[in-house]
Amino acid sequence: MASHRKRLGETLLSLRLINEKHLADALAIQKESPNSLGQILVAMGAISEDQLLNVLAAQHGVSPWRLDQHPPSSDSLVLIPRELCRRHQILPIRVQGDQLILGMRDPADIDAIDLARNISGRRIQPVLVDLTRLSAILDATMNVATINTDVDDLILKAVGEASGREYVQQKADLAERDTRPVIGLVNQILSEAIRTGASDIHIEPRSDKIEVRFRVDGHLRPVREMPASIFSMFLTRLKIMSEMDIVESRLPQDGRVTVEVDGRDVDLRVSTLPSQYGQRMVLRILDKSKSLKSLDQIGFFPDQLEQFKQIIGRPYGIFLVTGPTGSGKTTTLYAALQEMRDVTKNVLTCEDPIEYEIPGISQSQVNEKVGLTFASQLRAILRQDPDVILVGEIRDAETAETAIRAALTGHMVLSTLHCNDAPSAVPRLLDIGVEPFLLGATLCGIMSQRLVRTTCKRCHGKGCADCARSGFKGRQAVQEIMPINGAVAAAIARRAPMEELVESAFLAGYRPMSQQAERLIAEGITTREEAERNIYFDSVSDHLQLLKAA
């Protein structure tokens, strides 16, 4: 395998299609990527897909075949069952007398050639075809029982749309302008999402189409539909960009890519998941150019802000922020780090990934593929003489125990945890194996957070062009803060029932998130319907009774 890669690189160099730097960069990427050298060079923009096809065909000693210019004929397609074509990645293209021209992903696959010869009863002339167009045609004709003029239409539509003859209009300027159809379509969608301020892009295959939706202000918005026939090539392009295995479709995959739009770098975290009609893909957008928020900009009420600052101002302990994915936990902790940043303090982080760069703070990223987990990285950080440590997330007992050890030895540890509210963080940590007396001794505070959409200031919720007729523009954080004093710590240490723990927390200053949401509703910042969509309100009366008792 290594010698084949070397021959391809040498051939491309000898033809002056790439230079030494292109080859060195591609080989370096290949060490961490499942993709071939040629795929990486195309993704880098060093060579075009046509150039790669020509060179690979020459190496195999066969002719290249461009399916976008010469799609397969109906009389050839009936010769080999579609399922066998998909399994062996072959495509009958032309019948010429007793000879069948066979498009192949790998012309050296003797077993596939023998199979095609035996089934068709014809001599086989293998040709090399582009993988993405091969997959598109196989997908377009897979579910058709008989071959007729409808299949001709399907093939022409798949190849034509894959080539951008109808669907792609170049107006995006992602990393670079590119007239190659699928690349242009991908660039257009990514740049549109980034400019819209979306946090996520959802690409979802349906039975007869592909839906693309953007998550803006926490809500998914349909933005476009695409024909199912181009999905294979569209998905392949995104997989190449994010260094995924383009052949693997049975298992979930994760990848990352950095793109450039409007002169700024934007990181994308990419995830695929096999589903009923193919692999769905979600891209999380991390725009590092966005300015970090200060604590004053997070959305605390004045009394909450004072409470928050008192907790993070302690010299040691563990402070947790809880909430679901996308609730602004990291943004709040970054704001806390900026508040705590001081030339006299050594502040270090371990994150997955590093979402924003904070000047004056040493940030490091988890890499579980090489064994660098939160727990192992946190242990290494403890040998770096830290004062304040941010752990991106406590996921397991090992990370929790290491964080507790750090707090017990005089460090301030900030982290996140997935649970519904602040009090629920205690049983969550006990369930993963943390000793209750250690938890009570180290916890200094817990905060839970949600984001609610804010009423559009321009139309005051009626709906206008500025808010896409939704009545909402932007989002506001809603928090509940649970300080840990002696009484609360004692309740944690003896595994007190939740009712007793909450009552102790109320006496220490804890107020439920629903009560804070009521304040936002009263001030017209959001609506009750929006607040109830994100926050649990049913227990407010119980909390208020506890307040009166306190």
Coordinates of C-alpha atoms in Angstrom, one line a residue:
M1 CA 0.0 0.0 0.0
A2 CA 2.8 2.4 0.9
S3 CA 4.6 1.7 -2.4
H4 CA 1.4 2.5 -4.3
R5 CA 1.1 5.9 -2.5
K6 CA 4.7 6.6 -3.4
R7 CA 4.2 5.8 -7.1
L8 CA 1.2 8.1 -7.2
G9 CA 3.1 10.9 -5.6
E10 CA 6.1 10.5 -7.9
T11 CA 3.9 10.4 -10.9
L12 CA 2.1 13.6 -9.9
L13 CA 5.5 15.3 -9.3
S14 CA 7.0 14.1 -12.6
L15 CA 3.9 15.5 -14.4
R16 CA 4.3 18.8 -12.4
L17 CA 0.8 18.5 -11.2
I18 CA 1.9 19.0 -7.6
N19 CA 5.1 20.2 -5.9
E20 CA 7.1 18.8 -3.1
K21 CA 5.2 20.8 -0.4
H22 CA 1.9 19.5 -1.7
L23 CA 3.1 16.0 -1.4
A24 CA 4.7 16.4 2.0
D25 CA 1.5 18.1 3.4
A26 CA -0.7 15.4 2.0
L27 CA 1.5 12.6 3.4
A28 CA 1.4 14.2 6.8
I29 CA -2.4 14.4 6.7
Q30 CA -2.6 10.8 5.5
K31 CA -0.9 9.6 8.7
E32 CA -4.0 10.7 10.6
S33 CA -6.6 10.1 7.9
P34 CA -8.3 7.0 6.4
N35 CA -8.4 8.6 3.0
S36 CA -6.1 7.9 0.0
L37 CA -3.3 10.2 -1.0
G38 CA -5.3 11.2 -4.2
Q39 CA -8.4 12.1 -2.2
I40 CA -6.4 14.2 0.2
L41 CA -4.7 16.1 -2.7
V42 CA -8.1 16.8 -4.3
A43 CA -9.5 18.0 -0.9
M44 CA -6.5 20.3 -0.6
G45 CA -7.1 21.7 -4.0
A46 CA -3.7 20.7 -5.3
I47 CA -5.2 18.7 -8.2
S48 CA -8.6 18.4 -9.7
E49 CA -10.8 15.3 -9.7
D50 CA -10.2 14.9 -13.5
Q51 CA -6.5 15.1 -13.1
L52 CA -6.5 12.4 -10.4
L53 CA -8.8 10.2 -12.5
N54 CA -6.4 10.5 -15.5
V55 CA -3.3 9.6 -13.4
L56 CA -4.9 6.7 -11.6
A57 CA -6.2 5.3 -14.8
A58 CA -2.7 5.5 -16.4
Q59 CA -1.3 3.7 -13.3
H60 CA -3.9 0.9 -13.7
G61 CA -3.2 0.7 -17.4
V62 CA -6.9 1.4 -18.3
S63 CA -8.8 4.3 -19.8
P64 CA -10.5 7.0 -17.6
W65 CA -14.3 7.3 -18.2
R66 CA -16.1 10.5 -17.3
L67 CA -19.7 9.6 -16.3
D68 CA -20.8 13.2 -16.4
Q69 CA -20.0 13.4 -20.1
H70 CA -20.9 9.8 -21.0
P71 CA -23.5 8.2 -18.6
P72 CA -24.3 4.5 -18.9
S73 CA -26.8 3.2 -21.4
S74 CA -30.0 1.3 -20.4
D75 CA -29.1 -1.8 -22.4
S76 CA -25.9 -2.2 -20.4
L77 CA -27.5 -1.6 -17.0
V78 CA -29.7 -4.6 -17.3
L79 CA -26.8 -7.0 -17.6
I80 CA -25.7 -7.0 -14.0
P81 CA -28.0 -6.7 -10.9
R82 CA -27.8 -3.4 -9.1
E83 CA -27.0 -5.1 -5.7
L84 CA -23.9 -6.8 -7.2
C85 CA -22.9 -3.5 -8.8
R86 CA -23.1 -1.8 -5.4
R87 CA -21.4 -4.6 -3.5
H88 CA -18.4 -4.7 -6.0
Q89 CA -18.5 -0.9 -6.9
I90 CA -18.9 -1.6 -10.6
L91 CA -21.1 -0.1 -13.3
P92 CA -22.0 -1.5 -16.8
I93 CA -21.6 1.4 -19.1
R94 CA -21.6 0.4 -22.8
V95 CA -22.3 -2.7 -24.8
Q96 CA -20.0 -2.9 -27.9
G97 CA -20.7 -6.2 -29.8
D98 CA -19.6 -9.0 -27.4
Q99 CA -17.8 -6.6 -25.2
L100 CA -19.0 -4.8 -22.1
I101 CA -17.3 -1.6 -20.9
L102 CA -17.3 -1.8 -17.2
G103 CA -16.8 1.2 -14.9
M104 CA -14.8 0.3 -11.8
R105 CA -13.6 1.8 -8.7
D106 CA -10.7 -0.6 -8.7
P107 CA -9.8 -2.0 -12.2
A108 CA -7.4 -4.4 -10.5
D109 CA -10.3 -6.3 -8.8
I110 CA -10.1 -9.5 -10.8
D111 CA -12.9 -11.1 -8.8
A112 CA -15.3 -8.3 -9.9
I113 CA -14.2 -8.6 -13.5
D114 CA -14.8 -12.4 -13.5
L115 CA -18.2 -11.9 -11.9
A116 CA -19.2 -9.4 -14.5
R117 CA -17.9 -11.7 -17.3
N118 CA -19.9 -14.7 -16.0
I119 CA -23.1 -12.8 -15.4
S120 CA -23.1 -10.8 -18.6
G121 CA -21.7 -13.4 -20.9
R122 CA -19.5 -10.8 -22.5
R123 CA -15.8 -9.8 -22.6
I124 CA -15.0 -7.1 -20.1
Q125 CA -13.1 -3.9 -20.8
P126 CA -12.5 -2.2 -17.4
V127 CA -12.3 1.5 -17.2
L128 CA -11.7 3.8 -14.2
V129 CA -14.6 6.0 -13.1
D130 CA -15.0 8.7 -10.4
L131 CA -16.2 7.2 -7.1
T132 CA -18.7 9.9 -6.2
R133 CA -20.4 9.8 -9.6
L134 CA -20.4 6.0 -9.5
S135 CA -22.1 6.0 -6.1
A136 CA -24.6 8.6 -7.3
I137 CA -25.7 6.5 -10.3
L138 CA -25.9 3.3 -8.2
D139 CA -28.0 5.1 -5.6
A140 CA -30.3 6.6 -8.3
T141 CA -31.1 3.3 -9.9
M142 CA -30.9 1.0 -6.9
N143 CA -34.6 0.8 -6.1
V144 CA -35.9 0.6 -9.8
A145 CA -37.1 -2.9 -10.6
T146 CA -37.1 -2.6 -14.4
I147 CA -34.9 -0.7 -16.7
N148 CA -36.7 1.7 -19.0
T149 CA -36.6 5.3 -20.1
D150 CA -37.4 6.4 -16.5
V151 CA -34.0 4.9 -15.5
D152 CA -32.3 6.9 -18.3
D153 CA -33.9 10.0 -16.8
L154 CA -32.7 9.0 -13.3
I155 CA -29.2 8.6 -14.5
L156 CA -29.1 11.8 -16.5
K157 CA -30.6 13.6 -13.5
A158 CA -28.1 12.1 -11.1
V159 CA -25.1 12.9 -13.2
G160 CA -26.4 16.3 -14.4
E161 CA -27.3 17.5 -10.9
A162 CA -24.1 16.1 -9.5
S163 CA -22.3 18.2 -12.2
G164 CA -24.3 21.3 -11.1
R165 CA -26.1 21.9 -14.4
E166 CA -29.4 22.8 -12.6
Y167 CA -28.8 23.3 -8.9
V168 CA -25.6 25.1 -8.1
Q169 CA -25.3 28.9 -8.3
Q170 CA -21.9 30.2 -7.3
K171 CA -22.2 33.0 -4.7
A172 CA -20.3 31.6 -1.7
D173 CA -16.7 32.3 -1.0
L174 CA -15.7 29.8 1.6
A175 CA -12.0 28.8 1.6
E176 CA -11.8 29.7 -2.1
R177 CA -14.0 30.1 -5.2
D178 CA -14.4 26.7 -6.9
T179 CA -16.4 26.0 -10.0
R180 CA -16.4 22.2 -9.4
P181 CA -20.1 21.6 -8.9
V182 CA -20.3 19.5 -5.7
I183 CA -17.6 21.5 -4.1
G184 CA -19.3 24.7 -5.0
L185 CA -22.6 23.5 -3.5
V186 CA -20.9 22.5 -0.2
N187 CA -19.1 25.8 0.0
Q188 CA -22.4 27.7 -0.6
I189 CA -24.3 25.8 2.2
L190 CA -21.4 26.1 4.7
S191 CA -20.9 29.8 4.1
E192 CA -24.6 30.6 4.2
A193 CA -24.9 28.9 7.6
I194 CA -21.9 30.7 9.0
R195 CA -23.2 34.1 7.8
T196 CA -26.7 33.4 9.1
G197 CA -25.2 32.8 12.6
A198 CA -26.3 29.2 12.7
S199 CA -24.9 26.9 15.4
D200 CA -25.5 23.7 13.6
I201 CA -26.2 22.4 10.1
H202 CA -28.4 19.3 9.7
I203 CA -28.2 17.3 6.5
E204 CA -30.9 14.6 6.5
P205 CA -31.7 12.1 3.8
R206 CA -35.4 11.3 3.3
S207 CA -37.0 8.8 1.0
D208 CA -37.1 11.1 -2.0
K209 CA -34.9 14.1 -1.1
I210 CA -32.3 15.6 1.2
E211 CA -33.3 18.2 3.7
V212 CA -30.9 20.9 4.9
R213 CA -31.7 22.7 8.1
F214 CA -29.9 25.3 10.2
R215 CA -30.2 25.7 13.9
V216 CA -30.5 29.5 14.6
D217 CA -31.2 30.8 18.1
G218 CA -31.8 27.2 19.3
H219 CA -34.5 26.4 16.6
L220 CA -34.1 24.4 13.4
R221 CA -35.0 26.2 10.2
P222 CA -35.5 24.4 6.9
V223 CA -33.3 26.2 4.3
R224 CA -33.3 24.0 1.2
E225 CA -34.0 20.6 -0.3
M226 CA -31.8 18.7 -2.7
P227 CA -32.5 15.7 -4.9
A228 CA -31.6 12.3 -3.3
S229 CA -29.5 11.4 -6.4
I230 CA -26.7 13.8 -5.5
F231 CA -26.5 12.9 -1.8
S232 CA -23.6 10.4 -2.2
M233 CA -21.3 12.9 -3.8
F234 CA -22.4 15.7 -1.5
L235 CA -21.7 13.5 1.6
T236 CA -18.4 12.3 0.1
R237 CA -17.1 15.9 -0.3
L238 CA -17.9 16.7 3.3
K239 CA -16.3 13.5 4.5
I240 CA -13.1 14.3 2.5
M241 CA -13.0 17.8 4.0
S242 CA -13.4 16.4 7.6
E243 CA -11.0 13.5 7.1
M244 CA -13.5 10.7 7.4
D245 CA -13.6 7.3 5.7
I246 CA -15.6 7.9 2.6
V247 CA -16.3 4.2 2.1
E248 CA -17.6 3.5 5.5
S249 CA -21.4 3.9 5.7
R250 CA -22.4 1.4 8.3
L251 CA -20.8 3.0 11.4
P252 CA -21.1 6.5 12.9
Q253 CA -18.0 8.7 12.3
D254 CA -16.7 12.0 13.7
G255 CA -14.4 14.5 12.1
R256 CA -13.3 18.1 12.1
V257 CA -12.4 20.7 9.5
T258 CA -11.5 24.4 9.5
V259 CA -12.9 26.6 6.7
E260 CA -12.3 30.2 5.8
V261 CA -15.2 32.5 5.1
D262 CA -15.2 36.3 4.8
G263 CA -11.5 36.3 5.9
R264 CA -12.0 34.4 9.2
D265 CA -11.4 30.8 10.2
V266 CA -14.3 28.8 11.4
D267 CA -14.1 25.3 12.9
L268 CA -16.7 22.6 12.1
R269 CA -17.2 19.5 14.2
V270 CA -18.8 16.9 11.9
S271 CA -20.8 13.8 12.9
T272 CA -22.4 11.1 10.7
L273 CA -25.0 8.6 11.8
P274 CA -26.5 5.8 9.7
S275 CA -30.3 6.1 9.3
Q276 CA -33.1 4.6 7.3
Y277 CA -32.4 6.4 4.1
G278 CA -28.6 6.8 4.4
Q279 CA -26.1 8.7 6.6
R280 CA -27.4 11.8 8.2
M281 CA -24.8 14.5 9.0
V282 CA -24.6 17.2 11.6
L283 CA -22.0 20.0 11.6
R284 CA -21.5 22.1 14.7
I285 CA -20.1 25.5 13.9
L286 CA -17.5 27.0 16.2
D287 CA -16.7 30.6 15.0
K288 CA -13.6 31.6 16.8
S289 CA -13.8 35.1 15.5
K290 CA -16.8 35.8 17.7
S291 CA -15.8 37.9 20.7
L292 CA -15.8 36.3 24.1
K293 CA -18.5 37.6 26.5
S294 CA -17.7 39.0 29.9
L295 CA -19.7 38.0 33.0
D296 CA -21.7 41.3 32.7
Q297 CA -22.8 40.2 29.2
I298 CA -23.9 36.7 30.1
G299 CA -27.4 37.7 31.3
F300 CA -27.1 37.5 35.1
F301 CA -29.4 39.5 37.3
P302 CA -27.4 41.8 39.6
D303 CA -27.9 39.6 42.7
Q304 CA -27.0 36.5 40.7
L305 CA -23.9 38.1 39.4
E306 CA -22.7 38.9 42.9
Q307 CA -23.5 35.4 44.0
F308 CA -21.6 33.9 41.1
K309 CA -18.5 36.1 41.6
Q310 CA -18.4 35.2 45.3
I311 CA -18.3 31.5 44.4
I312 CA -15.6 31.6 41.7
G313 CA -13.6 34.0 43.9
R314 CA -12.8 31.2 46.4
P315 CA -9.2 30.0 46.4
Y316 CA -10.1 26.3 45.9
G317 CA -13.0 24.0 45.3
I318 CA -15.1 22.7 42.4
F319 CA -17.7 24.8 40.6
L320 CA -20.0 23.0 38.1
V321 CA -22.2 24.4 35.3
T322 CA -24.9 22.0 34.2
G323 CA -27.3 21.9 31.3
P324 CA -27.9 20.2 28.0
T325 CA -25.7 20.6 24.9
G326 CA -26.0 24.1 23.4
S327 CA -27.2 25.8 26.6
G328 CA -24.2 28.1 26.8
K329 CA -22.2 26.3 29.6
T330 CA -18.8 26.8 27.9
T331 CA -19.5 30.5 27.2
T332 CA -20.3 31.1 30.8
L333 CA -17.1 29.3 32.0
Y334 CA -15.0 31.2 29.5
A335 CA -16.4 34.4 30.9
A336 CA -15.5 33.2 34.4
L337 CA -12.0 32.5 33.3
Q338 CA -11.6 36.0 32.0
E339 CA -12.8 37.3 35.4
M340 CA -10.3 35.1 37.2
R341 CA -7.4 35.8 34.8
D342 CA -4.5 37.5 36.6
V343 CA -0.8 37.7 36.1
T344 CA -0.3 36.2 39.5
K345 CA -2.4 33.1 38.6
N346 CA -1.6 30.1 36.4
V347 CA -4.8 29.2 34.6
L348 CA -4.9 26.0 32.5
T349 CA -7.7 24.2 30.6
C350 CA -8.3 20.8 29.0
E351 CA -11.1 21.0 26.5
D352 CA -12.8 19.0 23.7
P353 CA -12.5 21.0 21.5
I354 CA -11.0 24.4 22.3
E355 CA -13.9 26.6 21.2
Y356 CA -12.4 30.0 21.7
E357 CA -8.8 31.2 22.4
I358 CA -8.4 33.2 25.6
P359 CA -5.3 35.4 25.8
G360 CA -3.1 34.8 28.8
I361 CA -4.5 31.3 29.5
S362 CA -2.8 28.0 28.5
Q363 CA -5.4 25.8 26.7
S364 CA -5.0 22.2 25.7
Q365 CA -7.2 19.8 23.8
V366 CA -8.3 16.3 24.6
N367 CA -7.3 13.6 22.0
E368 CA -8.9 10.3 22.9
K369 CA -7.6 8.6 19.8
V370 CA -4.1 8.7 21.3
G371 CA -5.3 8.1 24.8
L372 CA -5.3 11.7 26.0
T373 CA -8.6 11.7 27.9
F374 CA -9.9 14.4 30.3
A375 CA -8.6 12.4 33.3
S376 CA -5.1 11.8 31.9
Q377 CA -4.7 15.4 30.7
L378 CA -6.0 16.7 34.1
R379 CA -3.4 14.6 35.9
A380 CA -0.7 16.2 33.6
I381 CA -2.1 19.6 34.3
L382 CA -1.7 19.1 38.1
R383 CA 2.1 18.8 37.5
Q384 CA 2.1 22.2 35.8
D385 CA 1.7 24.2 39.1
P386 CA -1.9 25.4 38.3
D387 CA -4.1 27.8 40.3
V388 CA -7.3 27.5 38.3
I389 CA -8.2 24.6 36.1
L390 CA -11.0 24.3 33.5
V391 CA -12.1 20.7 32.7
G392 CA -14.3 20.7 29.7
E393 CA -16.7 18.0 31.0
I394 CA -16.8 15.5 33.8
R395 CA -17.9 12.3 32.0
D396 CA -16.8 9.5 34.3
A397 CA -15.6 8.5 37.8
E398 CA -11.9 8.8 36.9
T399 CA -12.2 12.5 35.8
A400 CA -14.4 13.3 38.8
E401 CA -12.0 11.8 41.2
T402 CA -9.0 13.6 39.7
A403 CA -10.9 16.9 39.8
I404 CA -11.7 16.3 43.5
R405 CA -8.1 15.5 44.2
A406 CA -7.2 18.8 42.5
A407 CA -9.7 20.7 44.7
L408 CA -8.5 19.0 47.9
T409 CA -4.9 20.1 47.1
G410 CA -5.7 23.8 46.9
H411 CA -6.9 24.3 43.2
M412 CA -10.0 26.0 41.9
V413 CA -11.6 23.6 39.3
L414 CA -14.4 24.6 36.9
S415 CA -16.2 22.1 34.8
T416 CA -19.5 21.1 33.2
L417 CA -21.9 18.2 33.8
H418 CA -24.9 16.9 32.0
C419 CA -28.0 16.9 34.2
N420 CA -31.3 18.7 34.4
D421 CA -30.8 21.2 37.2
A422 CA -28.3 22.3 39.9
P423 CA -29.4 20.0 42.7
S424 CA -29.4 17.0 40.4
A425 CA -25.7 17.3 39.9
V426 CA -25.2 15.8 43.4
P427 CA -26.9 12.4 42.8
R428 CA -25.4 12.4 39.3
L429 CA -21.8 12.5 40.8
L430 CA -22.7 10.1 43.5
D431 CA -24.1 7.6 40.9
I432 CA -20.8 7.6 39.0
G433 CA -18.9 6.6 42.1
V434 CA -17.8 9.8 43.9
E435 CA -17.6 9.4 47.7
P436 CA -20.2 11.7 49.3
F437 CA -17.9 13.0 52.0
L438 CA -15.3 14.1 49.4
L439 CA -18.0 15.7 47.3
G440 CA -19.3 17.6 50.2
A441 CA -15.8 18.8 51.1
T442 CA -14.9 20.1 47.6
L443 CA -18.1 21.4 46.0
C444 CA -18.3 25.2 46.3
G445 CA -21.2 25.8 43.9
I446 CA -23.4 24.5 41.1
M447 CA -25.1 26.4 38.4
S448 CA -27.6 25.2 35.8
Q449 CA -28.3 27.2 32.7
R450 CA -30.7 27.3 29.7
L451 CA -31.0 29.7 26.8
V452 CA -34.4 31.3 25.8
R453 CA -35.1 33.3 22.7
T454 CA -35.6 37.0 23.4
T455 CA -38.4 39.1 21.9
C456 CA -37.4 41.0 18.8
K457 CA -36.7 44.6 19.8
R458 CA -37.6 45.9 16.3
C459 CA -41.1 44.5 16.1
H460 CA -41.7 43.6 19.8
G461 CA -42.6 40.1 19.0
K462 CA -45.0 40.7 16.2
G463 CA -42.7 39.3 13.5
C464 CA -40.7 41.2 10.9
A465 CA -38.0 40.6 8.3
D466 CA -35.2 41.2 10.9
C467 CA -36.4 38.2 13.0
A468 CA -37.4 36.0 10.0
R469 CA -41.1 36.5 11.1
S470 CA -40.5 34.6 14.3
G471 CA -40.9 37.4 16.7
F472 CA -37.6 36.5 18.4
K473 CA -34.1 37.7 17.8
G474 CA -31.2 36.5 19.8
R475 CA -31.1 34.5 23.1
Q476 CA -30.8 35.2 26.8
A477 CA -29.3 32.9 29.4
V478 CA -31.4 31.9 32.4
Q479 CA -29.6 30.5 35.4
E480 CA -30.0 29.0 38.8
I481 CA -27.1 29.1 41.3
M482 CA -26.8 26.7 44.2
P483 CA -24.1 27.8 46.7
I484 CA -22.6 25.1 48.9
N485 CA -22.3 26.2 52.5
G486 CA -21.7 24.1 55.6
A487 CA -25.3 22.8 55.9
V488 CA -25.5 21.9 52.2
A489 CA -22.1 20.2 52.4
A490 CA -23.2 18.2 55.4
A491 CA -26.4 17.1 53.6
I492 CA -24.3 15.9 50.6
A493 CA -21.9 14.0 52.9
R494 CA -24.6 12.0 54.5
R495 CA -26.5 11.3 51.3
A496 CA -29.6 13.3 52.4
P497 CA -32.8 12.9 50.4
M498 CA -33.2 15.4 47.5
E499 CA -36.0 17.2 49.4
E500 CA -33.7 17.9 52.3
L501 CA -30.8 18.9 50.0
V502 CA -33.0 21.4 48.2
E503 CA -34.3 22.8 51.4
S504 CA -30.8 23.4 52.7
A505 CA -29.9 24.9 49.4
F506 CA -32.8 27.4 49.7
L507 CA -31.5 28.5 53.1
A508 CA -28.1 29.0 51.5
G509 CA -29.5 31.3 48.7
Y510 CA -30.6 28.9 46.0
R511 CA -33.5 30.0 43.8
P512 CA -34.9 27.8 41.0
M513 CA -34.5 28.7 37.3
S514 CA -38.2 29.0 36.9
Q515 CA -38.3 31.8 39.3
Q516 CA -35.5 33.6 37.4
A517 CA -37.5 33.0 34.1
E518 CA -40.5 34.7 35.7
R519 CA -38.4 37.8 36.1
L520 CA -37.5 37.8 32.4
I521 CA -41.2 37.3 31.4
A522 CA -42.2 40.2 33.7
E523 CA -39.6 42.5 32.1
G524 CA -40.8 41.5 28.6
I525 CA -37.4 40.0 27.6
T526 CA -39.0 36.7 26.6
T527 CA -42.5 35.1 26.5
R528 CA -44.0 32.6 28.9
E529 CA -44.4 30.1 26.0
E530 CA -40.8 30.4 25.1
A531 CA -39.7 30.0 28.7
E532 CA -41.9 27.0 29.3
R533 CA -40.5 25.4 26.2
N534 CA -37.0 25.3 27.8
I535 CA -37.6 25.4 31.6
Y536 CA -39.5 23.1 34.0
F537 CA -42.2 25.2 35.8
D538 CA -44.3 22.6 37.6
S539 CA -42.4 22.7 40.8
V540 CA -42.5 26.4 41.3
S541 CA -45.2 26.3 44.0
D542 CA -43.3 23.8 46.0
H543 CA -40.2 26.0 45.9
L544 CA -42.2 29.0 46.9
Q545 CA -43.5 27.2 49.9
L546 CA -40.0 26.4 50.9
L547 CA -39.1 30.0 50.5
K548 CA -41.8 31.1 52.8
A549 CA -40.8 28.5 55.3
A550 CA -37.2 29.8 55.1

